[in-house]
PDB file of C-alpha atoms and ligand atoms in Angstrom:
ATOM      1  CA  UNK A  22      -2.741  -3.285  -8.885  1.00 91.00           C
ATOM      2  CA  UNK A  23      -1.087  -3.220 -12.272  1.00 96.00           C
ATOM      3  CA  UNK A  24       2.202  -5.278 -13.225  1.00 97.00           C
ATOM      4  CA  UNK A  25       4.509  -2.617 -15.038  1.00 98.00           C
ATOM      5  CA  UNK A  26       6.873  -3.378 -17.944  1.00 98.00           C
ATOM      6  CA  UNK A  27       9.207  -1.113 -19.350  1.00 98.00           C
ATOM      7  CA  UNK A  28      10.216  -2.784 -23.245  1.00 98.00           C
ATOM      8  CA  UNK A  29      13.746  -1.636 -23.140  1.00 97.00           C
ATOM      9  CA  UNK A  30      16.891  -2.012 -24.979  1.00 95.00           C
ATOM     10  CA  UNK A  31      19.151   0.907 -25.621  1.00 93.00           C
ATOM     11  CA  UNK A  32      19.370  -0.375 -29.460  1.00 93.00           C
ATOM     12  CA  UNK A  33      17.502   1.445 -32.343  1.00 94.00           C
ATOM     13  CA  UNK A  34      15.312  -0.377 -34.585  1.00 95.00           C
ATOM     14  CA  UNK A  35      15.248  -3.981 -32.535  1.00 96.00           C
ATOM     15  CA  UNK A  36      11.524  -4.136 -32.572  1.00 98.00           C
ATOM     16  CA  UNK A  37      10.532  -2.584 -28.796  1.00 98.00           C
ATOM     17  CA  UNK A  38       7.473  -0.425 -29.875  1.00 98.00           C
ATOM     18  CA  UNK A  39       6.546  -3.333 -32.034  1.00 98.00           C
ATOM     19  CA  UNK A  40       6.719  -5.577 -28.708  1.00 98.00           C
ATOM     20  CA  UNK A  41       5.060  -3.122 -26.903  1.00 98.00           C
ATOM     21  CA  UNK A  42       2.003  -2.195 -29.264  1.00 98.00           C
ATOM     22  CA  UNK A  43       1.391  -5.868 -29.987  1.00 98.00           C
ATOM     23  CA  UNK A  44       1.948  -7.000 -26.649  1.00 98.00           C
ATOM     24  CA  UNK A  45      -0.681  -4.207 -25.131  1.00 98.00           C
ATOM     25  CA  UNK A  46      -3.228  -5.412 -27.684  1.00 98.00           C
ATOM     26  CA  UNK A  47      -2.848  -8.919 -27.275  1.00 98.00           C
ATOM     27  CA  UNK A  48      -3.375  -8.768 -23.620  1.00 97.00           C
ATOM     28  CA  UNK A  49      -6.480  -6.075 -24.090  1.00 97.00           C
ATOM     29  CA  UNK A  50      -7.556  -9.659 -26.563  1.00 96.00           C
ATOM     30  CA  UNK A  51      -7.511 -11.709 -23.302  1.00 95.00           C
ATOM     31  CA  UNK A  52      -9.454  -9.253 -21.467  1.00 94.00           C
ATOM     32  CA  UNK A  53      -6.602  -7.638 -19.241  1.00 96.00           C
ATOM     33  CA  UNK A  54      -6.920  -3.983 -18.774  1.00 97.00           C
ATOM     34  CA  UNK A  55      -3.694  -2.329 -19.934  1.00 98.00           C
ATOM     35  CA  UNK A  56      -2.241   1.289 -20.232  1.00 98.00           C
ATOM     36  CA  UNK A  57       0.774   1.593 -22.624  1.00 98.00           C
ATOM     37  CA  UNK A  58       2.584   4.415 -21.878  1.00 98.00           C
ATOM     38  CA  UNK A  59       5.030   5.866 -24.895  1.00 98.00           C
ATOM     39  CA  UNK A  60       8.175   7.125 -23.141  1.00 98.00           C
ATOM     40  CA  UNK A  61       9.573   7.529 -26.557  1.00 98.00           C
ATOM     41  CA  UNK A  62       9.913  11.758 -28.184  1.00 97.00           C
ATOM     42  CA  UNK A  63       9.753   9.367 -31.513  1.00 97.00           C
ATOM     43  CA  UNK A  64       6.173   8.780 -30.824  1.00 97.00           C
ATOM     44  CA  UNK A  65       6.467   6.381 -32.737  1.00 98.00           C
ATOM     45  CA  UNK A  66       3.840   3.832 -30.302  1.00 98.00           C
ATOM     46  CA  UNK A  67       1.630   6.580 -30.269  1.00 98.00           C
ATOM     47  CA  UNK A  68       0.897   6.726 -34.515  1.00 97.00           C
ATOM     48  CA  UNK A  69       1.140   2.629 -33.954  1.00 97.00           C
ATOM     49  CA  UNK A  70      -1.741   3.236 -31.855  1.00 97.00           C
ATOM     50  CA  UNK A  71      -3.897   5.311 -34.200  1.00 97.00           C
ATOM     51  CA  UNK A  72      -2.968   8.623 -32.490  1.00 97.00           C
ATOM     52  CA  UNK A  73      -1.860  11.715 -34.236  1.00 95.00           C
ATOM     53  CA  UNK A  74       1.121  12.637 -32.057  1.00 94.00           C
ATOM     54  CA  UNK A  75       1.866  16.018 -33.995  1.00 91.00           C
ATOM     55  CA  UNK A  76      -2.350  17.539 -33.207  1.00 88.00           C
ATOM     56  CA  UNK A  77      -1.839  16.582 -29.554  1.00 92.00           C
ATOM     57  CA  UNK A  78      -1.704  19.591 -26.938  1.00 91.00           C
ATOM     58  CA  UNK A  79      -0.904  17.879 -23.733  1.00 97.00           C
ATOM     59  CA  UNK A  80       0.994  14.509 -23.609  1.00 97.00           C
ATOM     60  CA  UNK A  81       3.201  12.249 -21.348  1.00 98.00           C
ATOM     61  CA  UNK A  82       5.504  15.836 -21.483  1.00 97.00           C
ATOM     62  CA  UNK A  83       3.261  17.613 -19.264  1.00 96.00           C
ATOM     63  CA  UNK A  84       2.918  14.864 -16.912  1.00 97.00           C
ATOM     64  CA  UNK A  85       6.794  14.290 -16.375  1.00 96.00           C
ATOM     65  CA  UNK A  86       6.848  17.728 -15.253  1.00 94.00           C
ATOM     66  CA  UNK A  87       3.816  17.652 -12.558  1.00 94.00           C
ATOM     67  CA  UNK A  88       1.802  20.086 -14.924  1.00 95.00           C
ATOM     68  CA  UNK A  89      -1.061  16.843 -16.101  1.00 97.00           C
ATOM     69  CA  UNK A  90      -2.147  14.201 -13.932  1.00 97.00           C
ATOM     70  CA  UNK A  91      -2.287  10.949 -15.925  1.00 98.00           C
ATOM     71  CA  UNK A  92      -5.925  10.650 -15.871  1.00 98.00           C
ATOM     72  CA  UNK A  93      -6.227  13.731 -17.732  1.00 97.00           C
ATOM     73  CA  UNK A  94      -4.023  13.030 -20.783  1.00 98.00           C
ATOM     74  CA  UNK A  95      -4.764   9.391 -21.428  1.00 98.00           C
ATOM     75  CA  UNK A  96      -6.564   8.232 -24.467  1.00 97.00           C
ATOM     76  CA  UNK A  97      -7.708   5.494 -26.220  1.00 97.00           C
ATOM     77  CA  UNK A  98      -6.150   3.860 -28.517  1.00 97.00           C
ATOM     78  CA  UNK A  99      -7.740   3.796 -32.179  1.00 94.00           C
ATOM     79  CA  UNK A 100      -8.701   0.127 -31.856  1.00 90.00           C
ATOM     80  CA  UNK A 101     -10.724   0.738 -28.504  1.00 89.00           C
ATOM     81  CA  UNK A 102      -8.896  -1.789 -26.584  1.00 95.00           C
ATOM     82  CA  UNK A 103      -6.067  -0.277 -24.430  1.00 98.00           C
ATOM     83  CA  UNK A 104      -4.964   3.141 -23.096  1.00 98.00           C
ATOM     84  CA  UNK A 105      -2.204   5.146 -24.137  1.00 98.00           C
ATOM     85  CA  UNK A 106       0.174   7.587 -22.625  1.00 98.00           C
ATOM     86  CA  UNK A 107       1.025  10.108 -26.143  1.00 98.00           C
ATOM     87  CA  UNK A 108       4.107  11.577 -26.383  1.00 98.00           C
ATOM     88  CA  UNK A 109       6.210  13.235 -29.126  1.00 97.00           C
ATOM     89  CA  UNK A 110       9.168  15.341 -29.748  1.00 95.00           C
ATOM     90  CA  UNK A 111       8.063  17.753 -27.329  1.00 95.00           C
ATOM     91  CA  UNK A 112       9.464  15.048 -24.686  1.00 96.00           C
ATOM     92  CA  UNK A 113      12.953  15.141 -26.047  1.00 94.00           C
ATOM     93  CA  UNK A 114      12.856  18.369 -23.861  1.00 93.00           C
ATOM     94  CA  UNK A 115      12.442  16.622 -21.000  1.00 92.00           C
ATOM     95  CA  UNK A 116      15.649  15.123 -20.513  1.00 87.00           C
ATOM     96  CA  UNK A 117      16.835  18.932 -20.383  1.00 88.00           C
ATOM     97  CA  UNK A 118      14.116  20.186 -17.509  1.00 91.00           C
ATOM     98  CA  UNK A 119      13.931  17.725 -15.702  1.00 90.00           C
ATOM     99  CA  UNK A 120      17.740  17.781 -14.624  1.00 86.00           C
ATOM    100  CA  UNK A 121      16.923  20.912 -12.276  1.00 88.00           C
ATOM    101  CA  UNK A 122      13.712  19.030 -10.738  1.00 88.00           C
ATOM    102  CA  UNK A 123      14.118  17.381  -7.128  1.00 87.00           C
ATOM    103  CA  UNK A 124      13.489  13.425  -7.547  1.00 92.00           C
ATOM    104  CA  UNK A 125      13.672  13.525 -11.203  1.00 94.00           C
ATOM    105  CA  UNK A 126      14.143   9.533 -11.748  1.00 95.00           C
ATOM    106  CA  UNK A 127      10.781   9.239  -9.850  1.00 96.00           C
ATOM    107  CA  UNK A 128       9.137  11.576 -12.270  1.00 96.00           C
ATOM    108  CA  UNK A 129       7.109   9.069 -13.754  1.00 97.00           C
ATOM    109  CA  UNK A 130       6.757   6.194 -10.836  1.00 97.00           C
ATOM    110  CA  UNK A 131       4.998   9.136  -8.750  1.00 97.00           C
ATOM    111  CA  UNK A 132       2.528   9.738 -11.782  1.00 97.00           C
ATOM    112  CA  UNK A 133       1.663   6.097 -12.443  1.00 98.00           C
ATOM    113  CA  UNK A 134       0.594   5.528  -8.750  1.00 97.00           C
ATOM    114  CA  UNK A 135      -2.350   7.273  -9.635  1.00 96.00           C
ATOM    115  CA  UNK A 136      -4.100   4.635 -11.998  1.00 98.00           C
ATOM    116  CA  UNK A 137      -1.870   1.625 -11.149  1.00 97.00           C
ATOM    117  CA  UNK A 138      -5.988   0.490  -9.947  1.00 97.00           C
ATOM    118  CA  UNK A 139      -7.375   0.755 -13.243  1.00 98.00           C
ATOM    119  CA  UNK A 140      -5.161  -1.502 -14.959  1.00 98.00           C
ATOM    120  CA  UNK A 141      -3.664  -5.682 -14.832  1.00 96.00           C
ATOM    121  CA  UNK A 142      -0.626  -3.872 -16.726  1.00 97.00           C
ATOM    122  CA  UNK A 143       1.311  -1.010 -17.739  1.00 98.00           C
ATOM    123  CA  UNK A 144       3.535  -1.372 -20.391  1.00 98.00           C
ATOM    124  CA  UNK A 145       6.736   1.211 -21.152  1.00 98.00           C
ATOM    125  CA  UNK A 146       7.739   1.603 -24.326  1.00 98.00           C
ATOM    126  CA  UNK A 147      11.114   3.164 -23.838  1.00 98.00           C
ATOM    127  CA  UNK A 148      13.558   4.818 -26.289  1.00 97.00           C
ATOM    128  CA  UNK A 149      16.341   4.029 -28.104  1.00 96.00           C
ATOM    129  CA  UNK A 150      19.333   4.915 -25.264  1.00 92.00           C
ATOM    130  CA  UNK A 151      19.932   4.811 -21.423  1.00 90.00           C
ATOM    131  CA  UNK A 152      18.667   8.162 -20.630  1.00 92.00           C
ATOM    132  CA  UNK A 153      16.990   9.984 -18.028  1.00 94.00           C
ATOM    133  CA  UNK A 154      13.463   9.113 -19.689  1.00 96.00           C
ATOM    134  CA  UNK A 155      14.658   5.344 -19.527  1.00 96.00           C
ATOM    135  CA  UNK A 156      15.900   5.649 -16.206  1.00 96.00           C
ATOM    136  CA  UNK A 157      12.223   6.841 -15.002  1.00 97.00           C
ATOM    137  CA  UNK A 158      10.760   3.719 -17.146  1.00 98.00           C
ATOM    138  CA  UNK A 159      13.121   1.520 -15.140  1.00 97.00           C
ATOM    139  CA  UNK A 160      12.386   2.797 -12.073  1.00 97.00           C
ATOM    140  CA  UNK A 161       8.592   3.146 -12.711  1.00 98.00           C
ATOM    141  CA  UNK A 162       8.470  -0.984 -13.253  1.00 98.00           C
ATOM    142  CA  UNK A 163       8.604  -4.140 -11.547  1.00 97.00           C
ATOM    143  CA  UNK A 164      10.405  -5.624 -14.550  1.00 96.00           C
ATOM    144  CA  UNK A 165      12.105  -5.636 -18.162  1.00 97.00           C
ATOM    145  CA  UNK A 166      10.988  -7.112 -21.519  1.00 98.00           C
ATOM    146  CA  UNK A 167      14.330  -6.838 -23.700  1.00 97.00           C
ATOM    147  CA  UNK A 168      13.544  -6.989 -27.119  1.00 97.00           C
ATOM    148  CA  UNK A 169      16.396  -8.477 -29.557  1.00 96.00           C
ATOM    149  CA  UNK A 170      17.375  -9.420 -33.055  1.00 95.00           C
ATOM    150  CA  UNK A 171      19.743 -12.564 -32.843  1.00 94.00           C
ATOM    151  CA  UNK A 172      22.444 -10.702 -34.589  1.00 91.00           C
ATOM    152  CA  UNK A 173      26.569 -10.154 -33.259  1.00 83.00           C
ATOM    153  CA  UNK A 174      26.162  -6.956 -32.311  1.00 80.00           C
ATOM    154  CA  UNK A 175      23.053  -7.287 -29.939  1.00 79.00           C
ATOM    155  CA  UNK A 176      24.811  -9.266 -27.585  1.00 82.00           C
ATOM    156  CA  UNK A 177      27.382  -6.698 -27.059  1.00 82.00           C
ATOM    157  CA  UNK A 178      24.734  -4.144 -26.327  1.00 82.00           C
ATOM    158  CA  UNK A 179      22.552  -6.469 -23.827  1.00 89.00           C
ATOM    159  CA  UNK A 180      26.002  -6.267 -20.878  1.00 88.00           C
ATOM    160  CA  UNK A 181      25.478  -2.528 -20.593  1.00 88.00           C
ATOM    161  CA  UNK A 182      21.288  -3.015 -20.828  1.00 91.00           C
ATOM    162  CA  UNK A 183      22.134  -5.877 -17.834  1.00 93.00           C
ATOM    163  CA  UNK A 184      24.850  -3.354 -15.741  1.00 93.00           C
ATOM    164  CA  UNK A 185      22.320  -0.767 -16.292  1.00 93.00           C
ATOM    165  CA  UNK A 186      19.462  -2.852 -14.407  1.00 96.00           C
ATOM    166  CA  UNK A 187      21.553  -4.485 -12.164  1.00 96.00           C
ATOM    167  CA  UNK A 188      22.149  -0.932 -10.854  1.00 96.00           C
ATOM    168  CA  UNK A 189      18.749   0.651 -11.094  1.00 96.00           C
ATOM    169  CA  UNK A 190      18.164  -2.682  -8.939  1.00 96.00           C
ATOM    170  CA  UNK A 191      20.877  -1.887  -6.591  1.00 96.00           C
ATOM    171  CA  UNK A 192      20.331   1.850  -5.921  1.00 96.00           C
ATOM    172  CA  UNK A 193      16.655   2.943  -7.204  1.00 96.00           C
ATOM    173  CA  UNK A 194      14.362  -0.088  -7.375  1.00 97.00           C
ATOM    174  CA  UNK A 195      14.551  -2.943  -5.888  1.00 97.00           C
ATOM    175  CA  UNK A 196      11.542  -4.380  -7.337  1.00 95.00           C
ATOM    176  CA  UNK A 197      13.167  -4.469 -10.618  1.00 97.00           C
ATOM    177  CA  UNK A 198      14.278  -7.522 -12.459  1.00 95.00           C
ATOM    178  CA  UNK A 199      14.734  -8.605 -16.330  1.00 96.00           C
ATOM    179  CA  UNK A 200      11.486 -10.408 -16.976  1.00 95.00           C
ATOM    180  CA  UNK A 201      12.826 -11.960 -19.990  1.00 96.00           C
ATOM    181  CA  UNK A 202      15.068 -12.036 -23.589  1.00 97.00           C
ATOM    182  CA  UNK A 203      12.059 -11.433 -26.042  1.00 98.00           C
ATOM    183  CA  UNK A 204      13.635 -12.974 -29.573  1.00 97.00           C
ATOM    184  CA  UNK A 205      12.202 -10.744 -32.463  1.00 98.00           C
ATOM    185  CA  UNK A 206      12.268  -9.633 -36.202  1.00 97.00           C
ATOM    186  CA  UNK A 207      13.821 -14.319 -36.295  1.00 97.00           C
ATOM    187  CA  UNK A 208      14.651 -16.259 -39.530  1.00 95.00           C
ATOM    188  CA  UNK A 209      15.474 -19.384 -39.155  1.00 90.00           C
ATOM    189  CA  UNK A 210      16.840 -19.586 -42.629  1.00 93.00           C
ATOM    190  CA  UNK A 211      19.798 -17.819 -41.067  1.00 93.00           C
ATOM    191  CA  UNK A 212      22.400 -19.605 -39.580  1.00 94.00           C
ATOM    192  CA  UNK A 213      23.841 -16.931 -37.601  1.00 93.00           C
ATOM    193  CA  UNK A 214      20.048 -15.946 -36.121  1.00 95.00           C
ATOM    194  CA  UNK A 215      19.914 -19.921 -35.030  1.00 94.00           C
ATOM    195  CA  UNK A 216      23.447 -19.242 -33.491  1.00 94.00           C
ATOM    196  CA  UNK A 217      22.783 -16.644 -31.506  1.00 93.00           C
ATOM    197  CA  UNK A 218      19.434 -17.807 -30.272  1.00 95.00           C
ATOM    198  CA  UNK A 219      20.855 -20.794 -29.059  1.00 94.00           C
ATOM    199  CA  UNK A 220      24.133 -19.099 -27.414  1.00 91.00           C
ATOM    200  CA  UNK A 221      21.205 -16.759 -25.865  1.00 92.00           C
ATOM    201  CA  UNK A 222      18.879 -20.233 -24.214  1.00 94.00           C
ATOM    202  CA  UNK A 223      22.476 -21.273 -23.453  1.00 92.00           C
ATOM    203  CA  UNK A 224      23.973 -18.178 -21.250  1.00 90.00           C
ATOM    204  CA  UNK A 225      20.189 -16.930 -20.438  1.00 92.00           C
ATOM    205  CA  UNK A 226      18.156 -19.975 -19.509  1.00 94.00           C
ATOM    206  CA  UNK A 227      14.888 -20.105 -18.403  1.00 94.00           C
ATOM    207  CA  UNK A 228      14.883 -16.076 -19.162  1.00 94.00           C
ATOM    208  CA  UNK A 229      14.822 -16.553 -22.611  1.00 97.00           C
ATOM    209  CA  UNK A 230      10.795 -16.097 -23.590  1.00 98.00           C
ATOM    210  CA  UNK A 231       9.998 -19.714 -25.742  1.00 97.00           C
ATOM    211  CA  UNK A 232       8.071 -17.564 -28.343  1.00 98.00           C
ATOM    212  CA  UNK A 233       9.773 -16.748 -30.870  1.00 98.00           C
ATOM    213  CA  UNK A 234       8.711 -13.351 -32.818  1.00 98.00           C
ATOM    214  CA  UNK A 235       9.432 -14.032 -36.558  1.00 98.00           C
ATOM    215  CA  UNK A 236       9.923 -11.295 -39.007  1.00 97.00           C
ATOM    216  CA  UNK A 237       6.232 -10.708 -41.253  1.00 98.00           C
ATOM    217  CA  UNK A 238       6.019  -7.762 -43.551  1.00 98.00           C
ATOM    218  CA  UNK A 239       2.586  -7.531 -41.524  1.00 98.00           C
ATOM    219  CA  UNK A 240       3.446  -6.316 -38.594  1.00 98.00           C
ATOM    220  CA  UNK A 241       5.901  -3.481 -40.205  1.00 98.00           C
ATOM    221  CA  UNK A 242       2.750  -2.595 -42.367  1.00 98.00           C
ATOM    222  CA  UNK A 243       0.359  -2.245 -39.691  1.00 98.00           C
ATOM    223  CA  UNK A 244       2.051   1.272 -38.224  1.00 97.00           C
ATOM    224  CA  UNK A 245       0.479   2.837 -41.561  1.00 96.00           C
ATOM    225  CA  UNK A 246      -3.041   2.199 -40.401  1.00 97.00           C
ATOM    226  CA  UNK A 247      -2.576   3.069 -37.148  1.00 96.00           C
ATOM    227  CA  UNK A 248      -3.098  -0.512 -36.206  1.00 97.00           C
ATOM    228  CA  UNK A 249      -1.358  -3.094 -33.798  1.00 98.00           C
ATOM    229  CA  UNK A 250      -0.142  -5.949 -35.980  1.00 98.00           C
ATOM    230  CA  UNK A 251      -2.270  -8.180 -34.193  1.00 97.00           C
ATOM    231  CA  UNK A 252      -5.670  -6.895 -34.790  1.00 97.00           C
ATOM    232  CA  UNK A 253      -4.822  -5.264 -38.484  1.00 97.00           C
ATOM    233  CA  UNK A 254      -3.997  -8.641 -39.577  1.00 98.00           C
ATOM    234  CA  UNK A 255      -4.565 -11.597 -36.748  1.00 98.00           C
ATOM    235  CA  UNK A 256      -4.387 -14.844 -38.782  1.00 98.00           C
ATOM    236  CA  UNK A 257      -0.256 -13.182 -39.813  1.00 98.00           C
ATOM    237  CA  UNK A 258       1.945 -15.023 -38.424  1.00 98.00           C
ATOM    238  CA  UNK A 259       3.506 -12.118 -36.849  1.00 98.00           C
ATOM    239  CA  UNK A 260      -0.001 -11.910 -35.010  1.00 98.00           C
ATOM    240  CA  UNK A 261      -0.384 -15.049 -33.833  1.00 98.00           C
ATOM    241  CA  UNK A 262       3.288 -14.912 -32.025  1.00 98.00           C
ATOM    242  CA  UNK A 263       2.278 -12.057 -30.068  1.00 98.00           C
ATOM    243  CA  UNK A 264      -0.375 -13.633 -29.327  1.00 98.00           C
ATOM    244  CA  UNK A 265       1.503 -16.598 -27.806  1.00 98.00           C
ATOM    245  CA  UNK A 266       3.848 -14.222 -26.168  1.00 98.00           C
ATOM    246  CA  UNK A 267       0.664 -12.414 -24.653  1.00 98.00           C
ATOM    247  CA  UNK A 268       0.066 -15.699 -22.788  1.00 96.00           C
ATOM    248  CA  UNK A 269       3.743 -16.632 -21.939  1.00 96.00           C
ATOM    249  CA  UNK A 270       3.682 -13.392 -20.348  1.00 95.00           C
ATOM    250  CA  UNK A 271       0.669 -13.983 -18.380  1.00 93.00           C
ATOM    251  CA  UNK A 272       1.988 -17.426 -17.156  1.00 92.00           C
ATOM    252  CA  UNK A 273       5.205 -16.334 -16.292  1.00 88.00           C
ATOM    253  CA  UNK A 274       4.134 -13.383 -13.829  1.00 85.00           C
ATOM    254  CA  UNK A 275       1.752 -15.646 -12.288  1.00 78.00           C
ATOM    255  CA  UNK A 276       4.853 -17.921 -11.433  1.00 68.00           C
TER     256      UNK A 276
HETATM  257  P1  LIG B 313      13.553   2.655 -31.919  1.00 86.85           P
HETATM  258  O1  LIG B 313      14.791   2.223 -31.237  1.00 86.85           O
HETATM  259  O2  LIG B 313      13.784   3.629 -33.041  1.00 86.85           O
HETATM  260  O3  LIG B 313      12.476   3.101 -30.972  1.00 86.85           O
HETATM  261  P2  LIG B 313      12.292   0.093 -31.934  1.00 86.85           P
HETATM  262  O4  LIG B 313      13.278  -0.709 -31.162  1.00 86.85           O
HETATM  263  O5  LIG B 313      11.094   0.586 -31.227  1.00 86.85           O
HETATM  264  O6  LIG B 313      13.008   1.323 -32.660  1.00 86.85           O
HETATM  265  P3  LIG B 313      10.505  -0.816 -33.968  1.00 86.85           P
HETATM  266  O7  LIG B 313      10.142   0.569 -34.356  1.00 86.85           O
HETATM  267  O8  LIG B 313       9.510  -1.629 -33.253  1.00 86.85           O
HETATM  268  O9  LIG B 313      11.873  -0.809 -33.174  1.00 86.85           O
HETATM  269  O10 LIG B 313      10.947  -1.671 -35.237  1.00 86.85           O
HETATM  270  C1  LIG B 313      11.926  -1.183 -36.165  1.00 86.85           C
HETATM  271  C2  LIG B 313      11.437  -1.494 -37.580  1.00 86.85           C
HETATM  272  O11 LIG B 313      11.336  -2.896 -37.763  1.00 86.85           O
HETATM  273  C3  LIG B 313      10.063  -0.930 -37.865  1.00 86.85           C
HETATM  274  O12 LIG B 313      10.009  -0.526 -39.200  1.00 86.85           O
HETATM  275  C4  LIG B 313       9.134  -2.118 -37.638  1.00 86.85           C
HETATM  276  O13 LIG B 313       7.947  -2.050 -38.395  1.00 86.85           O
HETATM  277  C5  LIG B 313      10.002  -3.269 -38.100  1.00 86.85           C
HETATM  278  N1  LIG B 313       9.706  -4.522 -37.385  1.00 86.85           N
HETATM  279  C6  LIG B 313       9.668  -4.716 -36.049  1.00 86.85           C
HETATM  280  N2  LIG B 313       9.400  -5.991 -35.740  1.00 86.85           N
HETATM  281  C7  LIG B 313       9.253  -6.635 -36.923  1.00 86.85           C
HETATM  282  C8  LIG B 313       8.986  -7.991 -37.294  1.00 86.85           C
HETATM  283  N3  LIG B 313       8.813  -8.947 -36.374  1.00 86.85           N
HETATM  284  N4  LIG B 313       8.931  -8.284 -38.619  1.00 86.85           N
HETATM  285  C9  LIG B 313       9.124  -7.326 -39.554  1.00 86.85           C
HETATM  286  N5  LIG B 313       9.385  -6.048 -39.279  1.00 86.85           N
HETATM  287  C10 LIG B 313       9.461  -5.687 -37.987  1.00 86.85           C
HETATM  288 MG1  LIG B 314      10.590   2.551 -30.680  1.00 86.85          MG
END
């Protein structure tokens, strides 16, 4: 049965599809069977994977709305390794029809029970507010990767992510729990980043992942080949921190 992440954080730009791209590769490196499933009209996981999100007829869309069973719209990703779960804008729509359906939070839990056997993990990458598509990621998984730049503003943002889940928990999915404070995009050169990271170990604890994702002009580059950072380039540094995180993320669901 496969453990399911959604990599959340209402936030633009903090570095989630990075998390999840990298993050689905690395584990496909250590030989777990993963789906990544882009929950994002962006599509912006989908390119990263080395799909072209603009040719494709059916995607995630279809499935949201009972039209596609999963098994039917998966694909590989470019590198071979993992599935993938397309989307693109076509899923902005979504948010619209799927007001009127009956269960619509559940939209994509019900889907995923389908191949939850063919896979160690699922991973979510969700987009950039607390919307009905997120709300279906967060009730789809058994827990939360937050993403974050150690920057002011993000810790403003992270009480509403934390109210958010504490409901979903509450009301919707009781499985559901923050798996852990993922520090990305880090430069240590920056006093404020060192700051916040340590105001984060401080008020988070053991919730704060140790690895540490440090910005590398790799991993931004990698999108343009249609690559994961971690196999375009796997001796960046970039690489070899999701790499790390791959197995702090292993150990830490074992626990
Ligand atoms: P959105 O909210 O729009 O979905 P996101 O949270 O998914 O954004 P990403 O798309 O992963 O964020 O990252 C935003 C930008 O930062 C991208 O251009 C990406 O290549 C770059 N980036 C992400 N992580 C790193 C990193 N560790 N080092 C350098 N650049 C990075
Ligand atoms: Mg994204």
């Amino acid at each position: 049965m496969a453990k399911i992440f959604c990599i959340a954080n209402q936030k633009g730009g903090v570095g989630k599809t990075t998390t999840t791209v990298n993050l689905a590769a690395s584990l496909a490196k250590i030989k777990q069977r993963v789906l990544l499933v882009d929950l994002d009209p962006q599509g912006n996981a989908t390119m990263g994977c080395g799909i072209n999100k603009s040719q494709m007829k059916v995607t995630i869309y279809q499935v949201l709305l009972g039209l596609f069973d999963v098994k039917n719209v998966r694909q590989k990703a470019a590198c071979g390794s993992f599935d993938v779960l397309p989307a693109n804008r076509e899923l902005a729509g979504a948010e619209v029809e799927m007001v009127k359906l009956r269960n619509r939070e559940n939209r994509l839990r019900l889907a995923l029970t389908k191949v939850t056997d063919d896979y160690d993990f699922i991973l979510i990458d969700c987009p950039p507010a607390l919307s009905m598509l997120t709300l279906n990621g967060l009730c789809s998984a058994h827990g939360v990767i937050i993403p974050m730049q150690c920057e002011y503003f993000a810790l403003e943002g992270l009480s509403d992510l934390v109210n958010t889940i504490k409901k979903v928990h509450a009301n919707l999915n009781r499985d559901l729990e923050v798996i852990g404070l993922l520090r990305v995009m880090f430069d240590p050169r920056i006093t404020l980043a060192q700051q916040v990271s340590e105001q984060l170990e401080r008020h988070f604890g053991d919730k704060v992942f140790k690895t540490l994702i440090p910005r590398n002009v790799r991993l931004a580059e990698a999108p343009s080949y249609g690559m994961p950072g971690v196999s375009f380039d796997p001796s960046s540094k970039g690489a070899l921190a999701y790499a790390a995180f791959a197995s702090e993320m292993v150990d830490r669901i074992k626990k």
